[in-house]
Structure formats: structure tokens, C-alpha cells
């Protein structure tokens, strides 16, 4: 009679161990190593640049007043229906939410080319009226755009700053600049150093 201690593992024991290892491996979430932070921010900056240019074409083709609005890490495209601003409900103009490390800021005043743009001198809304509009609005809603695009294709001057900061060493910034008319300009970190 053979001794059980010298026999080894049975096939069922081996399959059970392999199944357990497979389950444990599948539950591990590996970090996304496919893109560097620079590539992620560059891709998002290129995307928003292309979408703003397309929004300008949309405004011209539809004879509409359009707008671009941002919050800390999301942006949306709006159209004026004659009474209020509504998000454009068609592709590719859906609201975009960015990953947490990417934040947005927008500069509207103090731009060197601003005086040359007639849209910069237009007062689009009374500050008190805007406060009233936003007071009752859903916090998630975009009530009013920061950037305006007229049916003629003219763009109110702006500089959109897309920052990536992971809370550690990495700090990357791309700028999207709109001066008078589309296309808008994308400035990389290297372009910003030469500025």
C-alpha cells in the first residue's frame, strides 16, 4: 500500500489553487500605465480646442448664439434659445467631466488682445441678474457661459487654463486661447515658456 504523504497533489487540488489565484489576480486593479499625465492633459486640451472650433461652426451654420461654460473639472457647450441658455443636447457637444487631477480655470479680463475685440466691450448680463439666475439653479446645471460665440463666428476673448496636478511632483498646464474668431490656439507647456 502506497503512503499518502508521498503521493503529491491531486488534480482537483491544483485546479482549486489555480481558480483561487485567478480570482485574486482579477480583483487586483492595476494603475493605468497606458498614458503619461502629460499625454492625458494634452489629449484633453486638444479635444476642448477642437470642440470650441466646432462650436464656432455650429453657431455660424445654425445662426445661433453659442457659449462655452466651465466648472472646476467639467465643461459644457450652451446655446441661447432666445430666453435662456441650454446645454446642446447633441454629439459631440455633450458635457465633459475630467478626471480629478485635471482642473480648469478661465481668464476673461486683462488679456493683452482684449481691447481689440468688440465682444470684450459688450456687457452680456447684469451681475445682479446673473446672481439671481444662479441662486435658484441646480448646482449641476450650467446657467450662463463664460465664453460667447456669435452667429458671425466671433468669439469673446478668453484664455482657458487646463492644469494637471496630482498633489505630488507633477504639474502640467496647457492653455487654449481665443482671440477674435476660430480657430482657437492651443499652447503647450513649451509654448508657454517661450511666451
PDB file of N, CA and C in Angstrom, residues 37-125:
ATOM      1  N   UNK A  37       0.742  61.419 -17.561  1.00  0.00           N
ATOM      2  CA  UNK A  37      -0.103  62.575 -17.251  1.00  0.00           C
ATOM      3  C   UNK A  37      -0.023  63.657 -18.334  1.00  0.00           C
ATOM      4  N   UNK A  38       1.163  63.874 -18.897  1.00  0.00           N
ATOM      5  CA  UNK A  38       1.322  64.870 -19.955  1.00  0.00           C
ATOM      6  C   UNK A  38       0.429  64.517 -21.145  1.00  0.00           C
ATOM      7  N   UNK A  39       0.457  63.231 -21.540  1.00  0.00           N
ATOM      8  CA  UNK A  39      -0.361  62.791 -22.674  1.00  0.00           C
ATOM      9  C   UNK A  39      -1.856  62.945 -22.401  1.00  0.00           C
ATOM     10  N   UNK A  40      -2.274  62.651 -21.157  1.00  0.00           N
ATOM     11  CA  UNK A  40      -3.684  62.783 -20.801  1.00  0.00           C
ATOM     12  C   UNK A  40      -4.145  64.234 -20.915  1.00  0.00           C
ATOM     13  N   UNK A  41      -3.355  65.161 -20.356  1.00  0.00           N
ATOM     14  CA  UNK A  41      -3.742  66.570 -20.391  1.00  0.00           C
ATOM     15  C   UNK A  41      -3.683  67.095 -21.818  1.00  0.00           C
ATOM     16  N   UNK A  42      -2.663  66.699 -22.557  1.00  0.00           N
ATOM     17  CA  UNK A  42      -2.554  67.134 -23.951  1.00  0.00           C
ATOM     18  C   UNK A  42      -3.759  66.658 -24.757  1.00  0.00           C
ATOM     19  N   UNK A  43      -4.165  65.416 -24.560  1.00  0.00           N
ATOM     20  CA  UNK A  43      -5.311  64.881 -25.283  1.00  0.00           C
ATOM     21  C   UNK A  43      -6.585  65.656 -24.933  1.00  0.00           C
ATOM     22  N   UNK A  44      -6.799  65.933 -23.638  1.00  0.00           N
ATOM     23  CA  UNK A  44      -7.983  66.691 -23.226  1.00  0.00           C
ATOM     24  C   UNK A  44      -7.943  68.121 -23.769  1.00  0.00           C
ATOM     25  N   UNK A  45      -6.759  68.742 -23.773  1.00  0.00           N
ATOM     26  CA  UNK A  45      -6.621  70.112 -24.285  1.00  0.00           C
ATOM     27  C   UNK A  45      -6.894  70.154 -25.790  1.00  0.00           C
ATOM     28  N   UNK A  46      -6.405  69.166 -26.520  1.00  0.00           N
ATOM     29  CA  UNK A  46      -6.676  69.094 -27.961  1.00  0.00           C
ATOM     30  C   UNK A  46      -8.167  68.887 -28.222  1.00  0.00           C
ATOM     31  N   UNK A  47      -8.786  68.075 -27.370  1.00  0.00           N
ATOM     32  CA  UNK A  47     -10.214  67.795 -27.517  1.00  0.00           C
ATOM     33  C   UNK A  47     -11.037  69.062 -27.317  1.00  0.00           C
ATOM     34  N   UNK A  48     -10.768  69.811 -26.239  1.00  0.00           N
ATOM     35  CA  UNK A  48     -11.556  71.021 -25.973  1.00  0.00           C
ATOM     36  C   UNK A  48     -11.284  72.074 -27.039  1.00  0.00           C
ATOM     37  N   UNK A  49     -10.056  72.144 -27.548  1.00  0.00           N
ATOM     38  CA  UNK A  49      -9.728  73.080 -28.632  1.00  0.00           C
ATOM     39  C   UNK A  49     -10.558  72.769 -29.875  1.00  0.00           C
ATOM     40  N   UNK A  50     -10.599  71.505 -30.254  1.00  0.00           N
ATOM     41  CA  UNK A  50     -11.376  71.098 -31.432  1.00  0.00           C
ATOM     42  C   UNK A  50     -12.869  71.340 -31.225  1.00  0.00           C
ATOM     43  N   UNK A  51     -13.367  71.081 -30.013  1.00  0.00           N
ATOM     44  CA  UNK A  51     -14.790  71.271 -29.748  1.00  0.00           C
ATOM     45  C   UNK A  51     -15.193  72.749 -29.783  1.00  0.00           C
ATOM     46  N   UNK A  52     -14.320  73.634 -29.284  1.00  0.00           N
ATOM     47  CA  UNK A  52     -14.639  75.065 -29.349  1.00  0.00           C
ATOM     48  C   UNK A  52     -14.661  75.529 -30.802  1.00  0.00           C
ATOM     49  N   UNK A  53     -13.715  75.041 -31.612  1.00  0.00           N
ATOM     50  CA  UNK A  53     -13.727  75.373 -33.043  1.00  0.00           C
ATOM     51  C   UNK A  53     -15.007  74.863 -33.710  1.00  0.00           C
ATOM     52  N   UNK A  54     -15.425  73.658 -33.348  1.00  0.00           N
ATOM     53  CA  UNK A  54     -16.660  73.097 -33.904  1.00  0.00           C
ATOM     54  C   UNK A  54     -17.884  73.885 -33.429  1.00  0.00           C
ATOM     55  N   UNK A  55     -17.836  74.375 -32.181  1.00  0.00           N
ATOM     56  CA  UNK A  55     -18.937  75.183 -31.656  1.00  0.00           C
ATOM     57  C   UNK A  55     -19.080  76.477 -32.450  1.00  0.00           C
ATOM     58  N   UNK A  56     -17.952  77.037 -32.856  1.00  0.00           N
ATOM     59  CA  UNK A  56     -17.989  78.240 -33.684  1.00  0.00           C
ATOM     60  C   UNK A  56     -18.689  77.938 -35.015  1.00  0.00           C
ATOM     61  N   UNK A  57     -18.356  76.813 -35.622  1.00  0.00           N
ATOM     62  CA  UNK A  57     -19.010  76.412 -36.868  1.00  0.00           C
ATOM     63  C   UNK A  57     -20.502  76.162 -36.635  1.00  0.00           C
ATOM     64  N   UNK A  58     -20.819  75.543 -35.505  1.00  0.00           N
ATOM     65  CA  UNK A  58     -22.223  75.286 -35.142  1.00  0.00           C
ATOM     66  C   UNK A  58     -22.995  76.604 -35.056  1.00  0.00           C
ATOM     67  N   UNK A  59     -22.399  77.612 -34.405  1.00  0.00           N
ATOM     68  CA  UNK A  59     -23.062  78.918 -34.253  1.00  0.00           C
ATOM     69  C   UNK A  59     -23.303  79.565 -35.612  1.00  0.00           C
ATOM     70  N   UNK A  60     -22.317  79.479 -36.499  1.00  0.00           N
ATOM     71  CA  UNK A  60     -22.452  80.079 -37.828  1.00  0.00           C
ATOM     72  C   UNK A  60     -23.505  79.330 -38.646  1.00  0.00           C
ATOM     73  N   UNK A  61     -23.426  78.017 -38.681  1.00  0.00           N
ATOM     74  CA  UNK A  61     -24.343  77.222 -39.500  1.00  0.00           C
ATOM     75  C   UNK A  61     -25.786  77.290 -39.012  1.00  0.00           C
ATOM     76  N   UNK A  62     -25.970  77.416 -37.695  1.00  0.00           N
ATOM     77  CA  UNK A  62     -27.323  77.443 -37.126  1.00  0.00           C
ATOM     78  C   UNK A  62     -27.804  78.852 -36.815  1.00  0.00           C
ATOM     79  N   UNK A  63     -26.999  79.857 -37.189  1.00  0.00           N
ATOM     80  CA  UNK A  63     -27.326  81.253 -36.903  1.00  0.00           C
ATOM     81  C   UNK A  63     -27.754  81.412 -35.440  1.00  0.00           C
ATOM     82  N   UNK A  64     -26.892  80.901 -34.547  1.00  0.00           N
ATOM     83  CA  UNK A  64     -27.219  80.869 -33.123  1.00  0.00           C
ATOM     84  C   UNK A  64     -26.125  81.536 -32.305  1.00  0.00           C
ATOM     85  N   UNK A  65     -26.514  82.003 -31.135  1.00  0.00           N
ATOM     86  CA  UNK A  65     -25.519  82.476 -30.167  1.00  0.00           C
ATOM     87  C   UNK A  65     -25.181  81.277 -29.292  1.00  0.00           C
ATOM     88  N   UNK A  66     -23.923  80.915 -29.278  1.00  0.00           N
ATOM     89  CA  UNK A  66     -23.475  79.746 -28.520  1.00  0.00           C
ATOM     90  C   UNK A  66     -22.545  80.197 -27.406  1.00  0.00           C
ATOM     91  N   UNK A  67     -22.283  79.286 -26.497  1.00  0.00           N
ATOM     92  CA  UNK A  67     -21.410  79.614 -25.384  1.00  0.00           C
ATOM     93  C   UNK A  67     -20.670  78.394 -24.870  1.00  0.00           C
ATOM     94  N   UNK A  68     -19.609  78.686 -24.154  1.00  0.00           N
ATOM     95  CA  UNK A  68     -18.764  77.656 -23.556  1.00  0.00           C
ATOM     96  C   UNK A  68     -18.688  77.971 -22.070  1.00  0.00           C
ATOM     97  N   UNK A  69     -18.996  76.983 -21.231  1.00  0.00           N
ATOM     98  CA  UNK A  69     -19.007  77.198 -19.782  1.00  0.00           C
ATOM     99  C   UNK A  69     -18.156  76.150 -19.095  1.00  0.00           C
ATOM    100  N   UNK A  70     -17.472  76.569 -18.018  1.00  0.00           N
ATOM    101  CA  UNK A  70     -16.653  75.625 -17.270  1.00  0.00           C
ATOM    102  C   UNK A  70     -17.022  75.657 -15.795  1.00  0.00           C
ATOM    103  N   UNK A  71     -16.728  74.555 -15.138  1.00  0.00           N
ATOM    104  CA  UNK A  71     -16.677  74.463 -13.685  1.00  0.00           C
ATOM    105  C   UNK A  71     -15.308  73.872 -13.392  1.00  0.00           C
ATOM    106  N   UNK A  72     -15.028  73.558 -12.153  1.00  0.00           N
ATOM    107  CA  UNK A  72     -13.666  73.175 -11.778  1.00  0.00           C
ATOM    108  C   UNK A  72     -13.084  72.050 -12.631  1.00  0.00           C
ATOM    109  N   UNK A  73     -13.822  70.978 -12.842  1.00  0.00           N
ATOM    110  CA  UNK A  73     -13.267  69.900 -13.666  1.00  0.00           C
ATOM    111  C   UNK A  73     -14.290  69.361 -14.678  1.00  0.00           C
ATOM    112  N   UNK A  74     -15.134  70.258 -15.182  1.00  0.00           N
ATOM    113  CA  UNK A  74     -16.046  69.878 -16.253  1.00  0.00           C
ATOM    114  C   UNK A  74     -16.374  71.103 -17.105  1.00  0.00           C
ATOM    115  N   UNK A  75     -16.801  70.821 -18.329  1.00  0.00           N
ATOM    116  CA  UNK A  75     -17.193  71.915 -19.213  1.00  0.00           C
ATOM    117  C   UNK A  75     -18.383  71.476 -20.057  1.00  0.00           C
ATOM    118  N   UNK A  76     -19.104  72.491 -20.568  1.00  0.00           N
ATOM    119  CA  UNK A  76     -20.293  72.220 -21.363  1.00  0.00           C
ATOM    120  C   UNK A  76     -20.427  73.275 -22.448  1.00  0.00           C
ATOM    121  N   UNK A  77     -21.214  72.957 -23.458  1.00  0.00           N
ATOM    122  CA  UNK A  77     -21.468  73.850 -24.584  1.00  0.00           C
ATOM    123  C   UNK A  77     -22.941  74.232 -24.553  1.00  0.00           C
ATOM    124  N   UNK A  78     -23.193  75.527 -24.623  1.00  0.00           N
ATOM    125  CA  UNK A  78     -24.550  76.037 -24.464  1.00  0.00           C
ATOM    126  C   UNK A  78     -24.993  76.768 -25.723  1.00  0.00           C
ATOM    127  N   UNK A  79     -26.308  76.884 -25.873  1.00  0.00           N
ATOM    128  CA  UNK A  79     -26.890  77.666 -26.959  1.00  0.00           C
ATOM    129  C   UNK A  79     -28.009  78.514 -26.350  1.00  0.00           C
ATOM    130  N   UNK A  80     -28.153  79.738 -26.876  1.00  0.00           N
ATOM    131  CA  UNK A  80     -29.174  80.652 -26.373  1.00  0.00           C
ATOM    132  C   UNK A  80     -30.435  80.462 -27.197  1.00  0.00           C
ATOM    133  N   UNK A  81     -31.545  80.133 -26.534  1.00  0.00           N
ATOM    134  CA  UNK A  81     -32.793  79.867 -27.260  1.00  0.00           C
ATOM    135  C   UNK A  81     -33.696  81.095 -27.368  1.00  0.00           C
ATOM    136  N   UNK A  82     -33.181  82.262 -26.990  1.00  0.00           N
ATOM    137  CA  UNK A  82     -33.970  83.486 -27.023  1.00  0.00           C
ATOM    138  C   UNK A  82     -34.398  83.937 -25.644  1.00  0.00           C
ATOM    139  N   UNK A  83     -34.429  82.982 -24.695  1.00  0.00           N
ATOM    140  CA  UNK A  83     -34.810  83.311 -23.322  1.00  0.00           C
ATOM    141  C   UNK A  83     -33.788  82.836 -22.299  1.00  0.00           C
ATOM    142  N   UNK A  84     -33.207  81.685 -22.542  1.00  0.00           N
ATOM    143  CA  UNK A  84     -32.251  81.141 -21.570  1.00  0.00           C
ATOM    144  C   UNK A  84     -31.187  80.317 -22.285  1.00  0.00           C
ATOM    145  N   UNK A  85     -30.145  79.980 -21.546  1.00  0.00           N
ATOM    146  CA  UNK A  85     -29.048  79.172 -22.069  1.00  0.00           C
ATOM    147  C   UNK A  85     -29.324  77.712 -21.767  1.00  0.00           C
ATOM    148  N   UNK A  86     -29.192  76.879 -22.800  1.00  0.00           N
ATOM    149  CA  UNK A  86     -29.417  75.440 -22.649  1.00  0.00           C
ATOM    150  C   UNK A  86     -28.190  74.684 -23.127  1.00  0.00           C
ATOM    151  N   UNK A  87     -27.913  73.556 -22.483  1.00  0.00           N
ATOM    152  CA  UNK A  87     -26.821  72.707 -22.970  1.00  0.00           C
ATOM    153  C   UNK A  87     -27.222  72.132 -24.316  1.00  0.00           C
ATOM    154  N   UNK A  88     -26.264  72.055 -25.230  1.00  0.00           N
ATOM    155  CA  UNK A  88     -26.534  71.494 -26.557  1.00  0.00           C
ATOM    156  C   UNK A  88     -26.678  69.982 -26.389  1.00  0.00           C
ATOM    157  N   UNK A  89     -27.837  69.427 -26.761  1.00  0.00           N
ATOM    158  CA  UNK A  89     -28.101  68.013 -26.476  1.00  0.00           C
ATOM    159  C   UNK A  89     -27.661  67.040 -27.571  1.00  0.00           C
ATOM    160  N   UNK A  90     -26.708  67.431 -28.387  1.00  0.00           N
ATOM    161  CA  UNK A  90     -26.306  66.544 -29.477  1.00  0.00           C
ATOM    162  C   UNK A  90     -24.791  66.376 -29.517  1.00  0.00           C
ATOM    163  N   UNK A  91     -24.384  65.240 -30.048  1.00  0.00           N
ATOM    164  CA  UNK A  91     -22.957  64.945 -30.157  1.00  0.00           C
ATOM    165  C   UNK A  91     -22.328  65.915 -31.147  1.00  0.00           C
ATOM    166  N   UNK A  92     -21.114  66.316 -30.964  1.00  0.00           N
ATOM    167  CA  UNK A  92     -20.160  65.931 -29.920  1.00  0.00           C
ATOM    168  C   UNK A  92     -20.158  66.891 -28.734  1.00  0.00           C
ATOM    169  N   UNK A  93     -21.243  67.668 -28.571  1.00  0.00           N
ATOM    170  CA  UNK A  93     -21.241  68.744 -27.591  1.00  0.00           C
ATOM    171  C   UNK A  93     -21.774  68.351 -26.218  1.00  0.00           C
ATOM    172  N   UNK A  94     -21.711  67.097 -25.871  1.00  0.00           N
ATOM    173  CA  UNK A  94     -22.151  66.687 -24.544  1.00  0.00           C
ATOM    174  C   UNK A  94     -21.210  67.238 -23.481  1.00  0.00           C
ATOM    175  N   UNK A  95     -21.729  67.386 -22.280  1.00  0.00           N
ATOM    176  CA  UNK A  95     -20.917  67.834 -21.145  1.00  0.00           C
ATOM    177  C   UNK A  95     -19.752  66.862 -20.932  1.00  0.00           C
ATOM    178  N   UNK A  96     -18.587  67.407 -20.614  1.00  0.00           N
ATOM    179  CA  UNK A  96     -17.398  66.589 -20.390  1.00  0.00           C
ATOM    180  C   UNK A  96     -16.945  66.760 -18.946  1.00  0.00           C
ATOM    181  N   UNK A  97     -16.754  65.631 -18.273  1.00  0.00           N
ATOM    182  CA  UNK A  97     -16.225  65.649 -16.922  1.00  0.00           C
ATOM    183  C   UNK A  97     -14.810  65.076 -16.962  1.00  0.00           C
ATOM    184  N   UNK A  98     -13.867  65.836 -16.434  1.00  0.00           N
ATOM    185  CA  UNK A  98     -12.460  65.450 -16.465  1.00  0.00           C
ATOM    186  C   UNK A  98     -12.095  64.668 -15.212  1.00  0.00           C
ATOM    187  N   UNK A  99     -10.985  63.954 -15.286  1.00  0.00           N
ATOM    188  CA  UNK A  99     -10.540  63.240 -14.086  1.00  0.00           C
ATOM    189  C   UNK A  99     -10.148  64.251 -13.003  1.00  0.00           C
ATOM    190  N   UNK A 100     -10.145  63.795 -11.773  1.00  0.00           N
ATOM    191  CA  UNK A 100      -9.991  64.680 -10.617  1.00  0.00           C
ATOM    192  C   UNK A 100      -8.713  65.513 -10.634  1.00  0.00           C
ATOM    193  N   UNK A 101      -7.629  64.978 -11.170  1.00  0.00           N
ATOM    194  CA  UNK A 101      -6.344  65.687 -11.162  1.00  0.00           C
ATOM    195  C   UNK A 101      -6.293  66.817 -12.185  1.00  0.00           C
ATOM    196  N   UNK A 102      -7.238  66.840 -13.137  1.00  0.00           N
ATOM    197  CA  UNK A 102      -7.264  67.890 -14.164  1.00  0.00           C
ATOM    198  C   UNK A 102      -8.305  68.932 -13.776  1.00  0.00           C
ATOM    199  N   UNK A 103      -7.865  70.179 -13.651  1.00  0.00           N
ATOM    200  CA  UNK A 103      -8.774  71.267 -13.297  1.00  0.00           C
ATOM    201  C   UNK A 103      -8.747  72.349 -14.379  1.00  0.00           C
ATOM    202  N   UNK A 104      -9.813  73.125 -14.416  1.00  0.00           N
ATOM    203  CA  UNK A 104      -9.952  74.190 -15.407  1.00  0.00           C
ATOM    204  C   UNK A 104     -10.053  75.545 -14.728  1.00  0.00           C
ATOM    205  N   UNK A 105      -9.438  76.536 -15.344  1.00  0.00           N
ATOM    206  CA  UNK A 105      -9.585  77.935 -14.937  1.00  0.00           C
ATOM    207  C   UNK A 105      -9.782  78.723 -16.223  1.00  0.00           C
ATOM    208  N   UNK A 106     -10.420  79.866 -16.109  1.00  0.00           N
ATOM    209  CA  UNK A 106     -10.593  80.686 -17.302  1.00  0.00           C
ATOM    210  C   UNK A 106     -10.283  82.139 -16.968  1.00  0.00           C
ATOM    211  N   UNK A 107      -9.506  82.775 -17.836  1.00  0.00           N
ATOM    212  CA  UNK A 107      -9.190  84.201 -17.697  1.00  0.00           C
ATOM    213  C   UNK A 107      -9.988  84.941 -18.761  1.00  0.00           C
ATOM    214  N   UNK A 108     -10.748  85.937 -18.319  1.00  0.00           N
ATOM    215  CA  UNK A 108     -11.571  86.715 -19.244  1.00  0.00           C
ATOM    216  C   UNK A 108     -11.160  88.182 -19.279  1.00  0.00           C
ATOM    217  N   UNK A 109     -10.512  88.651 -18.237  1.00  0.00           N
ATOM    218  CA  UNK A 109     -10.117  90.054 -18.137  1.00  0.00           C
ATOM    219  C   UNK A 109      -8.600  90.178 -18.137  1.00  0.00           C
ATOM    220  N   UNK A 110      -8.120  91.333 -18.562  1.00  0.00           N
ATOM    221  CA  UNK A 110      -6.691  91.604 -18.515  1.00  0.00           C
ATOM    222  C   UNK A 110      -5.883  90.928 -19.603  1.00  0.00           C
ATOM    223  N   UNK A 111      -6.540  90.466 -20.655  1.00  0.00           N
ATOM    224  CA  UNK A 111      -5.828  89.837 -21.762  1.00  0.00           C
ATOM    225  C   UNK A 111      -5.325  90.928 -22.698  1.00  0.00           C
ATOM    226  N   UNK A 112      -4.089  90.795 -23.153  1.00  0.00           N
ATOM    227  CA  UNK A 112      -3.459  91.870 -23.930  1.00  0.00           C
ATOM    228  C   UNK A 112      -4.184  92.187 -25.237  1.00  0.00           C
ATOM    229  N   UNK A 113      -4.830  91.226 -25.852  1.00  0.00           N
ATOM    230  CA  UNK A 113      -5.518  91.458 -27.129  1.00  0.00           C
ATOM    231  C   UNK A 113      -6.994  91.812 -26.919  1.00  0.00           C
ATOM    232  N   UNK A 114      -7.441  91.879 -25.680  1.00  0.00           N
ATOM    233  CA  UNK A 114      -8.853  92.050 -25.372  1.00  0.00           C
ATOM    234  C   UNK A 114      -9.441  93.356 -25.907  1.00  0.00           C
ATOM    235  N   UNK A 115      -8.687  94.445 -25.841  1.00  0.00           N
ATOM    236  CA  UNK A 115      -9.204  95.742 -26.272  1.00  0.00           C
ATOM    237  C   UNK A 115      -9.560  95.754 -27.752  1.00  0.00           C
ATOM    238  N   UNK A 116      -8.920  94.903 -28.541  1.00  0.00           N
ATOM    239  CA  UNK A 116      -9.150  94.882 -29.978  1.00  0.00           C
ATOM    240  C   UNK A 116     -10.397  94.098 -30.360  1.00  0.00           C
ATOM    241  N   UNK A 117     -10.969  93.369 -29.415  1.00  0.00           N
ATOM    242  CA  UNK A 117     -12.119  92.534 -29.698  1.00  0.00           C
ATOM    243  C   UNK A 117     -13.389  93.250 -29.261  1.00  0.00           C
ATOM    244  N   UNK A 118     -14.309  93.489 -30.207  1.00  0.00           N
ATOM    245  CA  UNK A 118     -15.535  94.217 -29.890  1.00  0.00           C
ATOM    246  C   UNK A 118     -16.402  93.458 -28.893  1.00  0.00           C
ATOM    247  N   UNK A 119     -16.330  92.139 -28.880  1.00  0.00           N
ATOM    248  CA  UNK A 119     -17.148  91.357 -27.955  1.00  0.00           C
ATOM    249  C   UNK A 119     -16.731  91.574 -26.507  1.00  0.00           C
ATOM    250  N   UNK A 120     -15.461  91.979 -26.292  1.00  0.00           N
ATOM    251  CA  UNK A 120     -14.991  92.193 -24.929  1.00  0.00           C
ATOM    252  C   UNK A 120     -15.677  93.387 -24.288  1.00  0.00           C
ATOM    253  N   UNK A 121     -16.118  94.344 -25.090  1.00  0.00           N
ATOM    254  CA  UNK A 121     -16.733  95.548 -24.541  1.00  0.00           C
ATOM    255  C   UNK A 121     -18.228  95.385 -24.282  1.00  0.00           C
ATOM    256  N   UNK A 122     -18.820  94.293 -24.749  1.00  0.00           N
ATOM    257  CA  UNK A 122     -20.254  94.070 -24.560  1.00  0.00           C
ATOM    258  C   UNK A 122     -20.484  93.517 -23.155  1.00  0.00           C
ATOM    259  N   UNK A 123     -21.441  94.097 -22.457  1.00  0.00           N
ATOM    260  CA  UNK A 123     -21.827  93.573 -21.149  1.00  0.00           C
ATOM    261  C   UNK A 123     -22.961  92.590 -21.393  1.00  0.00           C
ATOM    262  N   UNK A 124     -22.683  91.308 -21.242  1.00  0.00           N
ATOM    263  CA  UNK A 124     -23.633  90.272 -21.632  1.00  0.00           C
ATOM    264  C   UNK A 124     -24.765  90.088 -20.633  1.00  0.00           C
ATOM    265  N   UNK A 125     -24.510  90.342 -19.373  1.00  0.00           N
ATOM    266  CA  UNK A 125     -25.553  90.173 -18.369  1.00  0.00           C
ATOM    267  C   UNK A 125     -25.228  91.051 -17.176  1.00  0.00           C
TER     268      UNK A 125
END
